[in-house]
Amino acid sequence: MSRSTRCLDLPARLLTFSLLTICLPIMLLGQPARSDEAGDFDFYVLALSWSPTYCKQEGQNASRHQCDVSNAFRFVVHGLWPQYERGYPESCPGAPQRIDRRIAVSMEDIMPSHNLVFHQWRKHGTCSGLPPEEYFDLTRRAYEKITVPGVFRTLDKPGKSAPATVEKAFRLANSGLREDGMAVTCDRGELEEVRICLTRDLEFRACREVDRTGCRSGKLTVPPPRPR
Protein backbone atom coordinates (compact mmCIF):
# COMPACT_ATOMS: atom_id res chain seq x y z
CA MET A 1 0.00 0.00 0.00
CA SER A 2 1.40 3.44 -0.89
CA ARG A 3 2.02 6.07 1.72
CA SER A 4 -0.59 8.37 0.16
CA THR A 5 -3.21 5.57 0.28
CA ARG A 6 -2.50 4.89 3.97
CA CYS A 7 -3.49 8.48 4.72
CA LEU A 8 -7.10 7.58 3.93
CA ASP A 9 -7.11 4.73 6.49
CA LEU A 10 -6.02 6.71 9.54
CA PRO A 11 -8.47 7.08 12.49
CA ALA A 12 -10.57 10.22 12.33
CA ARG A 13 -8.97 11.69 15.48
CA LEU A 14 -5.58 11.64 13.74
CA LEU A 15 -6.78 12.90 10.37
CA THR A 16 -5.88 16.56 10.89
CA PHE A 17 -2.41 15.68 12.14
CA SER A 18 -1.80 13.23 9.34
CA LEU A 19 -2.85 15.67 6.66
CA LEU A 20 -0.42 18.24 7.95
CA THR A 21 2.53 15.94 8.52
CA ILE A 22 2.16 13.34 5.78
CA CYS A 23 -0.45 13.93 3.09
CA LEU A 24 0.06 17.66 2.55
CA PRO A 25 3.84 17.45 2.04
CA ILE A 26 3.31 14.61 -0.43
CA MET A 27 0.80 16.65 -2.42
CA LEU A 28 3.00 19.73 -2.41
CA LEU A 29 6.08 17.83 -3.52
CA GLY A 30 4.13 16.27 -6.36
CA GLN A 31 3.08 19.60 -7.86
CA PRO A 32 5.25 21.33 -10.46
CA ALA A 33 6.33 24.84 -9.52
CA ARG A 34 5.38 26.21 -12.96
CA SER A 35 3.49 24.92 -15.96
CA ASP A 36 4.92 24.77 -19.47
CA GLU A 37 3.01 27.76 -20.79
CA ALA A 38 4.28 29.81 -23.71
CA GLY A 39 5.63 33.18 -22.60
CA ASP A 40 5.70 32.25 -18.90
CA PHE A 41 9.39 32.20 -17.94
CA ASP A 42 11.97 34.32 -16.13
CA PHE A 43 15.01 34.67 -18.38
CA TYR A 44 16.95 33.18 -21.30
CA VAL A 45 20.07 31.06 -21.56
CA LEU A 46 22.09 31.52 -24.73
CA ALA A 47 23.99 28.27 -25.29
CA LEU A 48 27.08 28.63 -27.48
CA SER A 49 28.57 25.31 -28.57
CA TRP A 50 32.24 24.89 -29.44
CA SER A 51 31.81 23.36 -32.89
CA PRO A 52 35.26 21.67 -33.10
CA THR A 53 34.37 19.48 -30.10
CA TYR A 54 31.18 18.34 -31.79
CA CYS A 55 32.97 17.64 -35.08
CA LYS A 56 35.76 15.72 -33.36
CA GLN A 57 33.53 13.60 -31.15
CA GLU A 58 30.92 12.80 -33.79
CA GLY A 59 33.48 12.01 -36.50
CA GLN A 60 31.83 10.49 -39.55
CA ASN A 61 28.40 11.05 -38.01
CA ALA A 62 28.86 14.81 -37.74
CA SER A 63 26.93 17.24 -39.92
CA ARG A 64 28.91 17.70 -43.13
CA HIS A 65 27.59 21.23 -43.54
CA GLN A 66 28.94 22.12 -40.10
CA CYS A 67 32.21 20.20 -40.12
CA ASP A 68 33.35 19.73 -43.73
CA VAL A 69 33.63 23.39 -44.64
CA SER A 70 36.66 25.45 -45.65
CA ASN A 71 35.77 28.29 -43.22
CA ALA A 72 35.46 26.22 -40.06
CA PHE A 73 32.81 27.07 -37.51
CA ARG A 74 33.92 27.87 -33.99
CA PHE A 75 31.28 28.96 -31.47
CA VAL A 76 27.81 28.34 -32.89
CA VAL A 77 24.38 28.75 -31.35
CA HIS A 78 22.96 25.64 -29.74
CA GLY A 79 19.86 27.50 -28.67
CA LEU A 80 18.18 30.35 -26.83
CA TRP A 81 16.36 28.70 -23.94
CA PRO A 82 13.57 30.20 -21.83
CA GLN A 83 14.27 29.41 -18.17
CA TYR A 84 12.61 29.53 -14.78
CA GLU A 85 14.69 30.45 -11.76
CA ARG A 86 14.58 26.71 -11.13
CA GLY A 87 14.09 24.45 -14.13
CA TYR A 88 12.76 25.37 -17.55
CA PRO A 89 9.67 24.95 -19.72
CA GLU A 90 9.77 22.83 -22.84
CA SER A 91 7.59 21.88 -25.80
CA CYS A 92 4.88 24.37 -24.86
CA PRO A 93 1.42 23.78 -26.34
CA GLY A 94 -0.40 26.30 -28.48
CA ALA A 95 2.52 27.32 -30.71
CA PRO A 96 2.98 25.99 -34.26
CA GLN A 97 5.21 22.93 -34.31
CA ARG A 98 6.42 23.32 -37.88
CA ILE A 99 8.29 26.36 -39.18
CA ASP A 100 9.21 27.55 -42.63
CA ARG A 101 12.44 26.05 -43.97
CA ARG A 102 13.53 29.55 -44.99
CA ILE A 103 14.08 30.35 -41.32
CA ALA A 104 16.57 27.49 -41.04
CA VAL A 105 18.35 28.70 -44.18
CA SER A 106 18.58 32.22 -42.78
CA MET A 107 20.24 30.90 -39.58
CA GLU A 108 22.88 28.72 -41.27
CA ASP A 109 25.76 31.06 -40.48
CA ILE A 110 25.26 30.72 -36.71
CA MET A 111 23.18 27.50 -36.44
CA PRO A 112 24.67 25.27 -39.15
CA SER A 113 22.09 22.49 -38.98
CA HIS A 114 18.50 22.66 -40.16
CA ASN A 115 17.54 19.80 -37.86
CA LEU A 116 18.97 21.75 -34.92
CA VAL A 117 16.89 24.82 -35.84
CA PHE A 118 13.70 22.76 -36.08
CA HIS A 119 14.42 20.93 -32.82
CA GLN A 120 15.25 24.11 -30.92
CA TRP A 121 12.01 25.68 -32.04
CA ARG A 122 9.89 22.71 -30.95
CA LYS A 123 11.57 22.27 -27.56
CA HIS A 124 12.43 25.84 -26.58
CA GLY A 125 11.11 28.38 -29.07
CA THR A 126 7.52 27.32 -28.54
CA CYS A 127 7.88 28.46 -24.90
CA SER A 128 9.10 31.95 -25.80
CA GLY A 129 5.65 33.31 -26.60
CA LEU A 130 7.07 34.69 -29.85
CA PRO A 131 6.31 33.80 -33.47
CA PRO A 132 9.09 31.73 -35.09
CA GLU A 133 10.52 34.64 -37.08
CA GLU A 134 10.75 36.87 -33.99
CA TYR A 135 12.22 34.09 -31.84
CA PHE A 136 15.06 33.42 -34.27
CA ASP A 137 15.62 37.15 -34.81
CA LEU A 138 16.00 37.42 -31.01
CA THR A 139 18.37 34.44 -31.07
CA ARG A 140 20.57 36.22 -33.61
CA ARG A 141 20.53 39.44 -31.58
CA ALA A 142 21.55 37.49 -28.47
CA TYR A 143 24.41 35.88 -30.40
CA GLU A 144 25.58 39.22 -31.77
CA LYS A 145 25.55 40.72 -28.28
CA ILE A 146 28.33 38.35 -27.16
CA THR A 147 31.96 39.14 -27.94
CA VAL A 148 33.89 35.90 -28.30
CA PRO A 149 37.38 36.22 -26.76
CA GLY A 150 40.11 36.56 -29.35
CA VAL A 151 41.86 33.33 -28.38
CA PHE A 152 38.87 31.32 -29.58
CA ARG A 153 38.73 33.20 -32.87
CA THR A 154 42.33 32.35 -33.72
CA LEU A 155 42.90 28.94 -32.08
CA ASP A 156 44.53 26.59 -34.61
CA LYS A 157 46.02 23.86 -32.41
CA PRO A 158 44.83 21.88 -29.38
CA GLY A 159 44.72 23.89 -26.19
CA LYS A 160 44.10 23.25 -22.52
CA SER A 161 42.35 25.48 -20.05
CA ALA A 162 40.51 25.47 -16.75
CA PRO A 163 36.76 26.13 -17.02
CA ALA A 164 37.26 29.15 -14.75
CA THR A 165 39.79 30.55 -17.21
CA VAL A 166 37.32 30.23 -20.09
CA GLU A 167 34.71 32.04 -17.99
CA LYS A 168 37.17 34.79 -17.14
CA ALA A 169 38.03 35.30 -20.81
CA PHE A 170 34.34 35.76 -21.63
CA ARG A 171 33.81 38.12 -18.69
CA LEU A 172 36.76 40.28 -19.72
CA ALA A 173 35.46 40.45 -23.29
CA ASN A 174 31.88 41.29 -22.24
CA SER A 175 31.35 44.18 -19.85
CA GLY A 176 28.64 43.36 -17.31
CA LEU A 177 28.87 39.59 -17.65
CA ARG A 178 29.11 38.11 -14.16
CA GLU A 179 30.79 35.02 -12.79
CA ASP A 180 27.43 33.74 -11.52
CA GLY A 181 25.73 34.56 -14.81
CA MET A 182 27.26 31.87 -16.97
CA ALA A 183 28.50 28.29 -17.07
CA VAL A 184 31.15 26.45 -19.06
CA THR A 185 30.25 22.83 -19.76
CA CYS A 186 32.47 19.97 -20.89
CA ASP A 187 31.99 16.56 -22.46
CA ARG A 188 34.58 13.79 -22.15
CA GLY A 189 37.11 16.31 -20.86
CA GLU A 190 36.65 18.70 -23.80
CA LEU A 191 35.07 22.14 -24.02
CA GLU A 192 31.42 21.68 -24.92
CA GLU A 193 29.50 24.93 -24.39
CA VAL A 194 29.46 28.38 -22.86
CA ARG A 195 25.99 29.16 -21.47
CA ILE A 196 25.21 32.81 -20.78
CA CYS A 197 22.16 34.06 -18.89
CA LEU A 198 20.23 37.00 -20.29
CA THR A 199 17.12 38.88 -19.27
CA ARG A 200 14.15 38.92 -21.60
CA ASP A 201 15.63 42.21 -22.88
CA LEU A 202 18.99 40.48 -23.47
CA GLU A 203 20.84 42.09 -20.59
CA PHE A 204 23.34 40.06 -18.55
CA ARG A 205 22.02 38.69 -15.28
CA ALA A 206 22.84 36.19 -12.53
CA CYS A 207 21.51 32.62 -12.69
CA ARG A 208 22.86 30.49 -9.88
CA GLU A 209 21.16 27.26 -10.95
CA VAL A 210 22.75 27.48 -14.41
CA ASP A 211 26.08 28.47 -12.89
CA ARG A 212 26.05 25.32 -10.74
CA THR A 213 25.81 23.10 -13.83
CA GLY A 214 29.27 24.12 -15.03
CA CYS A 215 32.13 21.71 -15.69
CA ARG A 216 33.78 20.45 -12.48
CA SER A 217 36.96 19.30 -14.16
CA GLY A 218 40.12 21.15 -13.23
CA LYS A 219 41.29 21.21 -16.84
CA LEU A 220 39.62 20.70 -20.19
CA THR A 221 40.90 20.30 -23.73
CA VAL A 222 39.91 22.77 -26.43
CA PRO A 223 40.04 21.05 -29.83
CA PRO A 224 40.93 23.27 -32.80
CA PRO A 225 38.89 23.39 -36.00
CA ARG A 226 39.92 20.34 -37.96
CA PRO A 227 41.84 21.03 -41.16
CA ARG A 228 40.27 20.39 -44.53
PDB file of N, CA and C in Angstrom, residues 14-94:
ATOM      1  N   LEU A  14      -6.935  11.305  14.173  1.00  0.00           N
ATOM      2  CA  LEU A  14      -5.580  11.639  13.736  1.00  0.00           C
ATOM      3  C   LEU A  14      -5.553  12.264  12.351  1.00  0.00           C
ATOM      4  N   LEU A  15      -6.733  12.474  11.769  1.00  0.00           N
ATOM      5  CA  LEU A  15      -6.781  12.903  10.374  1.00  0.00           C
ATOM      6  C   LEU A  15      -6.125  14.267  10.165  1.00  0.00           C
ATOM      7  N   THR A  16      -6.450  15.232  11.063  1.00  0.00           N
ATOM      8  CA  THR A  16      -5.875  16.561  10.887  1.00  0.00           C
ATOM      9  C   THR A  16      -4.362  16.525  10.970  1.00  0.00           C
ATOM     10  N   PHE A  17      -3.856  15.803  11.975  1.00  0.00           N
ATOM     11  CA  PHE A  17      -2.407  15.685  12.140  1.00  0.00           C
ATOM     12  C   PHE A  17      -1.766  15.025  10.933  1.00  0.00           C
ATOM     13  N   SER A  18      -2.394  13.959  10.458  1.00  0.00           N
ATOM     14  CA  SER A  18      -1.795  13.225   9.336  1.00  0.00           C
ATOM     15  C   SER A  18      -1.767  14.059   8.077  1.00  0.00           C
ATOM     16  N   LEU A  19      -2.832  14.832   7.849  1.00  0.00           N
ATOM     17  CA  LEU A  19      -2.851  15.674   6.655  1.00  0.00           C
ATOM     18  C   LEU A  19      -1.718  16.695   6.679  1.00  0.00           C
ATOM     19  N   LEU A  20      -1.462  17.230   7.843  1.00  0.00           N
ATOM     20  CA  LEU A  20      -0.417  18.241   7.949  1.00  0.00           C
ATOM     21  C   LEU A  20       0.975  17.653   7.833  1.00  0.00           C
ATOM     22  N   THR A  21       1.169  16.478   8.425  1.00  0.00           N
ATOM     23  CA  THR A  21       2.528  15.939   8.520  1.00  0.00           C
ATOM     24  C   THR A  21       2.883  14.958   7.423  1.00  0.00           C
ATOM     25  N   ILE A  22       1.858  14.366   6.775  1.00  0.00           N
ATOM     26  CA  ILE A  22       2.164  13.343   5.779  1.00  0.00           C
ATOM     27  C   ILE A  22       1.551  13.681   4.432  1.00  0.00           C
ATOM     28  N   CYS A  23       0.217  13.791   4.385  1.00  0.00           N
ATOM     29  CA  CYS A  23      -0.448  13.930   3.094  1.00  0.00           C
ATOM     30  C   CYS A  23      -0.124  15.251   2.409  1.00  0.00           C
ATOM     31  N   LEU A  24      -0.174  16.365   3.170  1.00  0.00           N
ATOM     32  CA  LEU A  24       0.059  17.661   2.554  1.00  0.00           C
ATOM     33  C   LEU A  24       1.449  17.785   1.959  1.00  0.00           C
ATOM     34  N   PRO A  25       2.518  17.387   2.679  1.00  0.00           N
ATOM     35  CA  PRO A  25       3.842  17.448   2.044  1.00  0.00           C
ATOM     36  C   PRO A  25       3.929  16.627   0.775  1.00  0.00           C
ATOM     37  N   ILE A  26       3.273  15.456   0.773  1.00  0.00           N
ATOM     38  CA  ILE A  26       3.313  14.611  -0.428  1.00  0.00           C
ATOM     39  C   ILE A  26       2.657  15.322  -1.594  1.00  0.00           C
ATOM     40  N   MET A  27       1.496  15.964  -1.346  1.00  0.00           N
ATOM     41  CA  MET A  27       0.798  16.650  -2.420  1.00  0.00           C
ATOM     42  C   MET A  27       1.604  17.833  -2.926  1.00  0.00           C
ATOM     43  N   LEU A  28       2.219  18.580  -1.996  1.00  0.00           N
ATOM     44  CA  LEU A  28       3.000  19.732  -2.413  1.00  0.00           C
ATOM     45  C   LEU A  28       4.210  19.335  -3.225  1.00  0.00           C
ATOM     46  N   LEU A  29       4.899  18.274  -2.788  1.00  0.00           N
ATOM     47  CA  LEU A  29       6.076  17.834  -3.516  1.00  0.00           C
ATOM     48  C   LEU A  29       5.732  17.326  -4.896  1.00  0.00           C
ATOM     49  N   GLY A  30       4.524  16.833  -5.072  1.00  0.00           N
ATOM     50  CA  GLY A  30       4.135  16.270  -6.356  1.00  0.00           C
ATOM     51  C   GLY A  30       3.680  17.294  -7.358  1.00  0.00           C
ATOM     52  N   GLN A  31       3.571  18.582  -6.960  1.00  0.00           N
ATOM     53  CA  GLN A  31       3.079  19.599  -7.857  1.00  0.00           C
ATOM     54  C   GLN A  31       4.237  20.349  -8.502  1.00  0.00           C
ATOM     55  N   PRO A  32       4.195  20.538  -9.826  1.00  0.00           N
ATOM     56  CA  PRO A  32       5.247  21.328 -10.465  1.00  0.00           C
ATOM     57  C   PRO A  32       5.157  22.779 -10.038  1.00  0.00           C
ATOM     58  N   ALA A  33       6.321  23.439  -9.929  1.00  0.00           N
ATOM     59  CA  ALA A  33       6.328  24.838  -9.523  1.00  0.00           C
ATOM     60  C   ALA A  33       5.707  25.727 -10.590  1.00  0.00           C
ATOM     61  N   ARG A  34       5.905  25.426 -11.854  1.00  0.00           N
ATOM     62  CA  ARG A  34       5.377  26.213 -12.958  1.00  0.00           C
ATOM     63  C   ARG A  34       4.879  25.253 -14.024  1.00  0.00           C
ATOM     64  N   SER A  35       3.962  25.732 -14.846  1.00  0.00           N
ATOM     65  CA  SER A  35       3.488  24.923 -15.958  1.00  0.00           C
ATOM     66  C   SER A  35       4.202  25.360 -17.226  1.00  0.00           C
ATOM     67  N   ASP A  36       4.270  24.459 -18.200  1.00  0.00           N
ATOM     68  CA  ASP A  36       4.920  24.771 -19.466  1.00  0.00           C
ATOM     69  C   ASP A  36       3.956  25.579 -20.330  1.00  0.00           C
ATOM     70  N   GLU A  37       3.927  26.863 -20.081  1.00  0.00           N
ATOM     71  CA  GLU A  37       3.014  27.761 -20.785  1.00  0.00           C
ATOM     72  C   GLU A  37       3.819  28.768 -21.579  1.00  0.00           C
ATOM     73  N   ALA A  38       3.518  28.910 -22.848  1.00  0.00           N
ATOM     74  CA  ALA A  38       4.275  29.809 -23.711  1.00  0.00           C
ATOM     75  C   ALA A  38       4.290  31.221 -23.145  1.00  0.00           C
ATOM     76  N   GLY A  39       5.478  31.814 -23.081  1.00  0.00           N
ATOM     77  CA  GLY A  39       5.630  33.175 -22.600  1.00  0.00           C
ATOM     78  C   GLY A  39       5.789  33.307 -21.100  1.00  0.00           C
ATOM     79  N   ASP A  40       5.590  32.212 -20.357  1.00  0.00           N
ATOM     80  CA  ASP A  40       5.701  32.247 -18.895  1.00  0.00           C
ATOM     81  C   ASP A  40       7.065  31.706 -18.488  1.00  0.00           C
ATOM     82  N   PHE A  41       8.039  32.592 -18.353  1.00  0.00           N
ATOM     83  CA  PHE A  41       9.387  32.199 -17.942  1.00  0.00           C
ATOM     84  C   PHE A  41      10.085  33.424 -17.392  1.00  0.00           C
ATOM     85  N   ASP A  42      11.285  33.237 -16.824  1.00  0.00           N
ATOM     86  CA  ASP A  42      11.968  34.319 -16.130  1.00  0.00           C
ATOM     87  C   ASP A  42      13.114  34.950 -16.911  1.00  0.00           C
ATOM     88  N   PHE A  43      13.845  34.150 -17.661  1.00  0.00           N
ATOM     89  CA  PHE A  43      15.007  34.672 -18.384  1.00  0.00           C
ATOM     90  C   PHE A  43      15.407  33.679 -19.469  1.00  0.00           C
ATOM     91  N   TYR A  44      16.433  34.042 -20.229  1.00  0.00           N
ATOM     92  CA  TYR A  44      16.949  33.185 -21.297  1.00  0.00           C
ATOM     93  C   TYR A  44      18.351  32.689 -20.951  1.00  0.00           C
ATOM     94  N   VAL A  45      18.687  31.525 -21.497  1.00  0.00           N
ATOM     95  CA  VAL A  45      20.071  31.065 -21.555  1.00  0.00           C
ATOM     96  C   VAL A  45      20.459  30.958 -23.023  1.00  0.00           C
ATOM     97  N   LEU A  46      21.521  31.662 -23.387  1.00  0.00           N
ATOM     98  CA  LEU A  46      22.092  31.524 -24.728  1.00  0.00           C
ATOM     99  C   LEU A  46      23.195  30.485 -24.630  1.00  0.00           C
ATOM    100  N   ALA A  47      23.012  29.355 -25.308  1.00  0.00           N
ATOM    101  CA  ALA A  47      23.993  28.269 -25.292  1.00  0.00           C
ATOM    102  C   ALA A  47      24.836  28.345 -26.561  1.00  0.00           C
ATOM    103  N   LEU A  48      26.136  28.568 -26.373  1.00  0.00           N
ATOM    104  CA  LEU A  48      27.082  28.630 -27.484  1.00  0.00           C
ATOM    105  C   LEU A  48      27.940  27.368 -27.468  1.00  0.00           C
ATOM    106  N   SER A  49      27.822  26.560 -28.495  1.00  0.00           N
ATOM    107  CA  SER A  49      28.572  25.308 -28.570  1.00  0.00           C
ATOM    108  C   SER A  49      29.898  25.511 -29.304  1.00  0.00           C
ATOM    109  N   TRP A  50      30.949  24.867 -28.767  1.00  0.00           N
ATOM    110  CA  TRP A  50      32.245  24.891 -29.443  1.00  0.00           C
ATOM    111  C   TRP A  50      32.207  23.832 -30.529  1.00  0.00           C
ATOM    112  N   SER A  51      32.028  24.267 -31.770  1.00  0.00           N
ATOM    113  CA  SER A  51      31.807  23.361 -32.887  1.00  0.00           C
ATOM    114  C   SER A  51      32.927  22.334 -33.077  1.00  0.00           C
ATOM    115  N   PRO A  52      34.209  22.680 -32.917  1.00  0.00           N
ATOM    116  CA  PRO A  52      35.261  21.670 -33.099  1.00  0.00           C
ATOM    117  C   PRO A  52      35.118  20.454 -32.189  1.00  0.00           C
ATOM    118  N   THR A  53      34.590  20.639 -30.982  1.00  0.00           N
ATOM    119  CA  THR A  53      34.373  19.478 -30.104  1.00  0.00           C
ATOM    120  C   THR A  53      33.323  18.554 -30.692  1.00  0.00           C
ATOM    121  N   TYR A  54      32.224  19.142 -31.154  1.00  0.00           N
ATOM    122  CA  TYR A  54      31.175  18.340 -31.788  1.00  0.00           C
ATOM    123  C   TYR A  54      31.730  17.586 -32.994  1.00  0.00           C
ATOM    124  N   CYS A  55      32.453  18.279 -33.863  1.00  0.00           N
ATOM    125  CA  CYS A  55      32.969  17.640 -35.080  1.00  0.00           C
ATOM    126  C   CYS A  55      33.935  16.513 -34.735  1.00  0.00           C
ATOM    127  N   LYS A  56      34.781  16.726 -33.749  1.00  0.00           N
ATOM    128  CA  LYS A  56      35.760  15.715 -33.358  1.00  0.00           C
ATOM    129  C   LYS A  56      35.073  14.501 -32.756  1.00  0.00           C
ATOM    130  N   GLN A  57      34.151  14.721 -31.853  1.00  0.00           N
ATOM    131  CA  GLN A  57      33.531  13.603 -31.146  1.00  0.00           C
ATOM    132  C   GLN A  57      32.551  12.822 -32.024  1.00  0.00           C
ATOM    133  N   GLU A  58      31.877  13.499 -32.922  1.00  0.00           N
ATOM    134  CA  GLU A  58      30.916  12.801 -33.787  1.00  0.00           C
ATOM    135  C   GLU A  58      31.581  12.147 -34.992  1.00  0.00           C
ATOM    136  N   GLY A  59      32.741  12.634 -35.397  1.00  0.00           N
ATOM    137  CA  GLY A  59      33.477  12.008 -36.497  1.00  0.00           C
ATOM    138  C   GLY A  59      32.664  11.917 -37.775  1.00  0.00           C
ATOM    139  N   GLN A  60      32.548  10.701 -38.299  1.00  0.00           N
ATOM    140  CA  GLN A  60      31.829  10.490 -39.553  1.00  0.00           C
ATOM    141  C   GLN A  60      30.340  10.760 -39.432  1.00  0.00           C
ATOM    142  N   ASN A  61      29.831  10.794 -38.216  1.00  0.00           N
ATOM    143  CA  ASN A  61      28.401  11.047 -38.011  1.00  0.00           C
ATOM    144  C   ASN A  61      28.069  12.535 -37.880  1.00  0.00           C
ATOM    145  N   ALA A  62      29.081  13.373 -37.900  1.00  0.00           N
ATOM    146  CA  ALA A  62      28.858  14.806 -37.740  1.00  0.00           C
ATOM    147  C   ALA A  62      28.215  15.400 -38.990  1.00  0.00           C
ATOM    148  N   SER A  63      27.541  16.513 -38.811  1.00  0.00           N
ATOM    149  CA  SER A  63      26.931  17.237 -39.925  1.00  0.00           C
ATOM    150  C   SER A  63      28.012  17.705 -40.894  1.00  0.00           C
ATOM    151  N   ARG A  64      27.905  17.303 -42.146  1.00  0.00           N
ATOM    152  CA  ARG A  64      28.910  17.701 -43.130  1.00  0.00           C
ATOM    153  C   ARG A  64      28.880  19.202 -43.360  1.00  0.00           C
ATOM    154  N   HIS A  65      27.695  19.796 -43.322  1.00  0.00           N
ATOM    155  CA  HIS A  65      27.589  21.233 -43.535  1.00  0.00           C
ATOM    156  C   HIS A  65      28.316  21.985 -42.427  1.00  0.00           C
ATOM    157  N   GLN A  66      28.295  21.443 -41.219  1.00  0.00           N
ATOM    158  CA  GLN A  66      28.942  22.116 -40.105  1.00  0.00           C
ATOM    159  C   GLN A  66      30.434  21.833 -40.041  1.00  0.00           C
ATOM    160  N   CYS A  67      30.825  20.619 -40.385  1.00  0.00           N
ATOM    161  CA  CYS A  67      32.207  20.199 -40.119  1.00  0.00           C
ATOM    162  C   CYS A  67      33.087  20.107 -41.362  1.00  0.00           C
ATOM    163  N   ASP A  68      32.543  19.862 -42.517  1.00  0.00           N
ATOM    164  CA  ASP A  68      33.347  19.732 -43.728  1.00  0.00           C
ATOM    165  C   ASP A  68      33.254  21.001 -44.562  1.00  0.00           C
ATOM    166  N   VAL A  69      33.692  22.095 -43.964  1.00  0.00           N
ATOM    167  CA  VAL A  69      33.632  23.389 -44.642  1.00  0.00           C
ATOM    168  C   VAL A  69      35.007  24.034 -44.577  1.00  0.00           C
ATOM    169  N   SER A  70      35.334  24.831 -45.596  1.00  0.00           N
ATOM    170  CA  SER A  70      36.659  25.453 -45.645  1.00  0.00           C
ATOM    171  C   SER A  70      36.814  26.519 -44.567  1.00  0.00           C
ATOM    172  N   ASN A  71      35.738  27.279 -44.282  1.00  0.00           N
ATOM    173  CA  ASN A  71      35.766  28.286 -43.223  1.00  0.00           C
ATOM    174  C   ASN A  71      35.136  27.662 -41.978  1.00  0.00           C
ATOM    175  N   ALA A  72      35.964  27.040 -41.160  1.00  0.00           N
ATOM    176  CA  ALA A  72      35.463  26.216 -40.056  1.00  0.00           C
ATOM    177  C   ALA A  72      34.667  27.042 -39.048  1.00  0.00           C
ATOM    178  N   PHE A  73      33.594  26.446 -38.577  1.00  0.00           N
ATOM    179  CA  PHE A  73      32.813  27.068 -37.506  1.00  0.00           C
ATOM    180  C   PHE A  73      33.568  26.938 -36.183  1.00  0.00           C
ATOM    181  N   ARG A  74      33.336  27.900 -35.329  1.00  0.00           N
ATOM    182  CA  ARG A  74      33.920  27.875 -33.987  1.00  0.00           C
ATOM    183  C   ARG A  74      32.765  27.861 -32.980  1.00  0.00           C
ATOM    184  N   PHE A  75      32.464  28.965 -32.313  1.00  0.00           N
ATOM    185  CA  PHE A  75      31.278  28.964 -31.465  1.00  0.00           C
ATOM    186  C   PHE A  75      30.037  29.149 -32.335  1.00  0.00           C
ATOM    187  N   VAL A  76      29.087  28.253 -32.191  1.00  0.00           N
ATOM    188  CA  VAL A  76      27.809  28.343 -32.889  1.00  0.00           C
ATOM    189  C   VAL A  76      26.695  28.313 -31.853  1.00  0.00           C
ATOM    190  N   VAL A  77      25.511  28.728 -32.266  1.00  0.00           N
ATOM    191  CA  VAL A  77      24.378  28.753 -31.347  1.00  0.00           C
ATOM    192  C   VAL A  77      23.771  27.363 -31.229  1.00  0.00           C
ATOM    193  N   HIS A  78      23.735  26.851 -30.020  1.00  0.00           N
ATOM    194  CA  HIS A  78      22.963  25.639 -29.743  1.00  0.00           C
ATOM    195  C   HIS A  78      21.503  26.008 -29.582  1.00  0.00           C
ATOM    196  N   GLY A  79      21.239  27.064 -28.811  1.00  0.00           N
ATOM    197  CA  GLY A  79      19.864  27.500 -28.666  1.00  0.00           C
ATOM    198  C   GLY A  79      19.740  28.694 -27.746  1.00  0.00           C
ATOM    199  N   LEU A  80      18.573  29.296 -27.763  1.00  0.00           N
ATOM    200  CA  LEU A  80      18.185  30.352 -26.831  1.00  0.00           C
ATOM    201  C   LEU A  80      17.026  29.783 -26.027  1.00  0.00           C
ATOM    202  N   TRP A  81      17.274  29.511 -24.742  1.00  0.00           N
ATOM    203  CA  TRP A  81      16.359  28.700 -23.941  1.00  0.00           C
ATOM    204  C   TRP A  81      15.644  29.518 -22.881  1.00  0.00           C
ATOM    205  N   PRO A  82      14.309  29.618 -22.943  1.00  0.00           N
ATOM    206  CA  PRO A  82      13.569  30.203 -21.831  1.00  0.00           C
ATOM    207  C   PRO A  82      13.784  29.377 -20.560  1.00  0.00           C
ATOM    208  N   GLN A  83      13.955  30.068 -19.443  1.00  0.00           N
ATOM    209  CA  GLN A  83      14.268  29.410 -18.173  1.00  0.00           C
ATOM    210  C   GLN A  83      13.395  29.945 -17.048  1.00  0.00           C
ATOM    211  N   TYR A  84      13.101  29.084 -16.079  1.00  0.00           N
ATOM    212  CA  TYR A  84      12.608  29.531 -14.781  1.00  0.00           C
ATOM    213  C   TYR A  84      13.827  29.744 -13.877  1.00  0.00           C
ATOM    214  N   GLU A  85      13.598  30.366 -12.724  1.00  0.00           N
ATOM    215  CA  GLU A  85      14.689  30.454 -11.758  1.00  0.00           C
ATOM    216  C   GLU A  85      15.166  29.061 -11.354  1.00  0.00           C
ATOM    217  N   ARG A  86      14.232  28.114 -11.347  1.00  0.00           N
ATOM    218  CA  ARG A  86      14.578  26.712 -11.132  1.00  0.00           C
ATOM    219  C   ARG A  86      13.878  25.896 -12.214  1.00  0.00           C
ATOM    220  N   GLY A  87      14.669  25.247 -13.056  1.00  0.00           N
ATOM    221  CA  GLY A  87      14.095  24.449 -14.131  1.00  0.00           C
ATOM    222  C   GLY A  87      13.768  25.295 -15.357  1.00  0.00           C
ATOM    223  N   TYR A  88      13.074  24.680 -16.294  1.00  0.00           N
ATOM    224  CA  TYR A  88      12.756  25.373 -17.546  1.00  0.00           C
ATOM    225  C   TYR A  88      11.532  24.733 -18.192  1.00  0.00           C
ATOM    226  N   PRO A  89      10.793  25.519 -18.963  1.00  0.00           N
ATOM    227  CA  PRO A  89       9.666  24.951 -19.719  1.00  0.00           C
ATOM    228  C   PRO A  89      10.179  24.308 -20.995  1.00  0.00           C
ATOM    229  N   GLU A  90       9.401  23.413 -21.550  1.00  0.00           N
ATOM    230  CA  GLU A  90       9.771  22.833 -22.844  1.00  0.00           C
ATOM    231  C   GLU A  90       8.539  22.360 -23.584  1.00  0.00           C
ATOM    232  N   SER A  91       8.645  22.390 -24.916  1.00  0.00           N
ATOM    233  CA  SER A  91       7.592  21.884 -25.797  1.00  0.00           C
ATOM    234  C   SER A  91       6.222  22.419 -25.390  1.00  0.00           C
ATOM    235  N   CYS A  92       6.111  23.746 -25.334  1.00  0.00           N
ATOM    236  CA  CYS A  92       4.878  24.366 -24.861  1.00  0.00           C
ATOM    237  C   CYS A  92       3.758  24.220 -25.893  1.00  0.00           C
ATOM    238  N   PRO A  93       2.549  23.921 -25.435  1.00  0.00           N
ATOM    239  CA  PRO A  93       1.415  23.776 -26.344  1.00  0.00           C
ATOM    240  C   PRO A  93       0.937  25.128 -26.846  1.00  0.00           C
ATOM    241  N   GLY A  94       0.214  25.086 -27.956  1.00  0.00           N
ATOM    242  CA  GLY A  94      -0.404  26.297 -28.478  1.00  0.00           C
ATOM    243  C   GLY A  94       0.381  26.980 -29.577  1.00  0.00           C
TER     244      GLY A  94
END
